[in-house]
């Protein structure tokens, strides 16, 4: 997806990656190191990242810390976020909303103050209002986001970038909105994991047969982490023309298809629990703009991506214990 000419543009350039130990950030770090960039990876997780990168531990909620780490950076990839299941974000909305607001405001403002040449901000599909298929041109900031608290926090960072553009004329801040991303390095904490890592964690815990909520008819858009990471790098390189682009998987996938693929890989039976809710019937992304503007072309099919994810999880089942858990910080 990223050709030699674009890769060469990163050689010997300084690049900061926030959330560099996370699901997407670790892949951004790896690819930038492949291109010869001088990478600084920042995270609160006690997890390793690419040995070619400088690893920095620190809290992105601190503006002073963000000013320090963005100094003399050519490129800033703001990938850090707080990932949790629908249930946990509903039960602990402040544990998502407040840290996201603080870290997004601090990282973006520090990058602006320190004059980073290019910045890319990773938003989310959750900032869209309810719809079956999400197209950038249909976006309406007057419609509340689907994922209320994290959606508003992510959307406010998009507004921050819009304010920079309006007041200062900045056009070097890019924005991407990924769909449901999965892959090696995902969060497999049973209490907070999203659908794919949650199912894998339950299989590893011995659940037989695997019980799946709904009837399997719900349609979703899943994208592999390496593909999304390359889309983010392309977005920083090309820019997003004062707007944003969707980074989806390039196709629709039913929950039934997802579970069947996982069943084949992990060798387990499953049943659908039709007494449980299905959720949104359809939730997919149109990636025509990303294909056109960036040359984004997700290459990893579902089976290959799921196999790579399962293989990694088998060797790193306890890695989630070394992650920063914002939900565990909550106090009454």
mmCIF file of C-alpha atoms in Angstrom, residues 86 90 125-126 130-134 146-147 178-182 194-196 199 212-224 247-259 276-287 302 306:
data_model
loop_
_atom_site.group_PDB
_atom_site.id
_atom_site.type_symbol
_atom_site.label_atom_id
_atom_site.label_comp_id
_atom_site.label_asym_id
_atom_site.label_seq_id
_atom_site.Cartn_x
_atom_site.Cartn_y
_atom_site.Cartn_z
ATOM 1 C CA UNK A 86 -19.877 -0.629 24.951
ATOM 2 C CA UNK A 90 -21.650 3.236 29.404
ATOM 3 C CA UNK A 125 -16.368 5.643 13.627
ATOM 4 C CA UNK A 126 -18.208 6.398 16.881
ATOM 5 C CA UNK A 130 -26.624 6.624 13.631
ATOM 6 C CA UNK A 131 -26.630 5.297 10.058
ATOM 7 C CA UNK A 132 -26.216 2.067 8.113
ATOM 8 C CA UNK A 133 -23.279 3.187 5.974
ATOM 9 C CA UNK A 134 -20.991 6.032 6.934
ATOM 10 C CA UNK A 146 -23.493 7.119 18.288
ATOM 11 C CA UNK A 147 -20.921 6.496 21.019
ATOM 12 C CA UNK A 178 -11.185 4.074 11.653
ATOM 13 C CA UNK A 179 -13.892 1.433 11.976
ATOM 14 C CA UNK A 180 -13.678 -1.628 14.262
ATOM 15 C CA UNK A 181 -9.949 -2.400 14.288
ATOM 16 C CA UNK A 182 -8.508 -5.738 15.398
ATOM 17 C CA UNK A 194 -14.271 -5.374 22.074
ATOM 18 C CA UNK A 195 -16.019 -8.135 20.123
ATOM 19 C CA UNK A 196 -13.121 -10.024 18.480
ATOM 20 C CA UNK A 199 -14.604 -13.831 21.882
ATOM 21 C CA UNK A 212 -22.630 -15.293 20.797
ATOM 22 C CA UNK A 213 -25.146 -12.516 21.407
ATOM 23 C CA UNK A 214 -27.898 -12.090 18.823
ATOM 24 C CA UNK A 215 -28.645 -14.165 15.778
ATOM 25 C CA UNK A 216 -25.504 -13.410 13.766
ATOM 26 C CA UNK A 217 -27.272 -11.203 11.248
ATOM 27 C CA UNK A 218 -25.693 -7.896 12.289
ATOM 28 C CA UNK A 219 -23.324 -6.472 9.670
ATOM 29 C CA UNK A 220 -20.080 -4.813 10.738
ATOM 30 C CA UNK A 221 -16.881 -3.435 9.219
ATOM 31 C CA UNK A 222 -13.663 -4.903 10.614
ATOM 32 C CA UNK A 223 -10.208 -3.673 9.597
ATOM 33 C CA UNK A 224 -6.847 -5.257 10.365
ATOM 34 C CA UNK A 247 -10.438 3.881 7.266
ATOM 35 C CA UNK A 248 -12.546 0.747 7.018
ATOM 36 C CA UNK A 249 -11.900 -2.844 6.086
ATOM 37 C CA UNK A 250 -13.244 -2.492 2.568
ATOM 38 C CA UNK A 251 -16.180 -4.864 2.929
ATOM 39 C CA UNK A 252 -19.161 -5.874 5.033
ATOM 40 C CA UNK A 253 -18.962 -8.822 7.415
ATOM 41 C CA UNK A 254 -21.826 -10.462 9.293
ATOM 42 C CA UNK A 255 -21.291 -11.557 12.877
ATOM 43 C CA UNK A 256 -22.158 -15.080 11.696
ATOM 44 C CA UNK A 257 -19.302 -14.949 9.169
ATOM 45 C CA UNK A 258 -16.958 -13.565 11.808
ATOM 46 C CA UNK A 259 -17.773 -16.307 14.317
ATOM 47 C CA UNK A 276 -29.653 -11.110 23.656
ATOM 48 C CA UNK A 277 -29.754 -7.903 21.581
ATOM 49 C CA UNK A 278 -28.353 -7.797 18.059
ATOM 50 C CA UNK A 279 -27.302 -4.140 18.212
ATOM 51 C CA UNK A 280 -27.250 -1.930 15.126
ATOM 52 C CA UNK A 281 -28.354 -4.104 12.152
ATOM 53 C CA UNK A 282 -25.758 -2.550 9.818
ATOM 54 C CA UNK A 283 -22.698 -0.437 10.632
ATOM 55 C CA UNK A 284 -20.166 -0.169 7.798
ATOM 56 C CA UNK A 285 -17.894 2.444 6.234
ATOM 57 C CA UNK A 286 -17.576 3.790 2.724
ATOM 58 C CA UNK A 287 -13.826 4.124 2.046
ATOM 59 C CA UNK A 302 -10.708 -11.655 7.481
ATOM 60 C CA UNK A 306 -8.035 -13.389 12.487
#
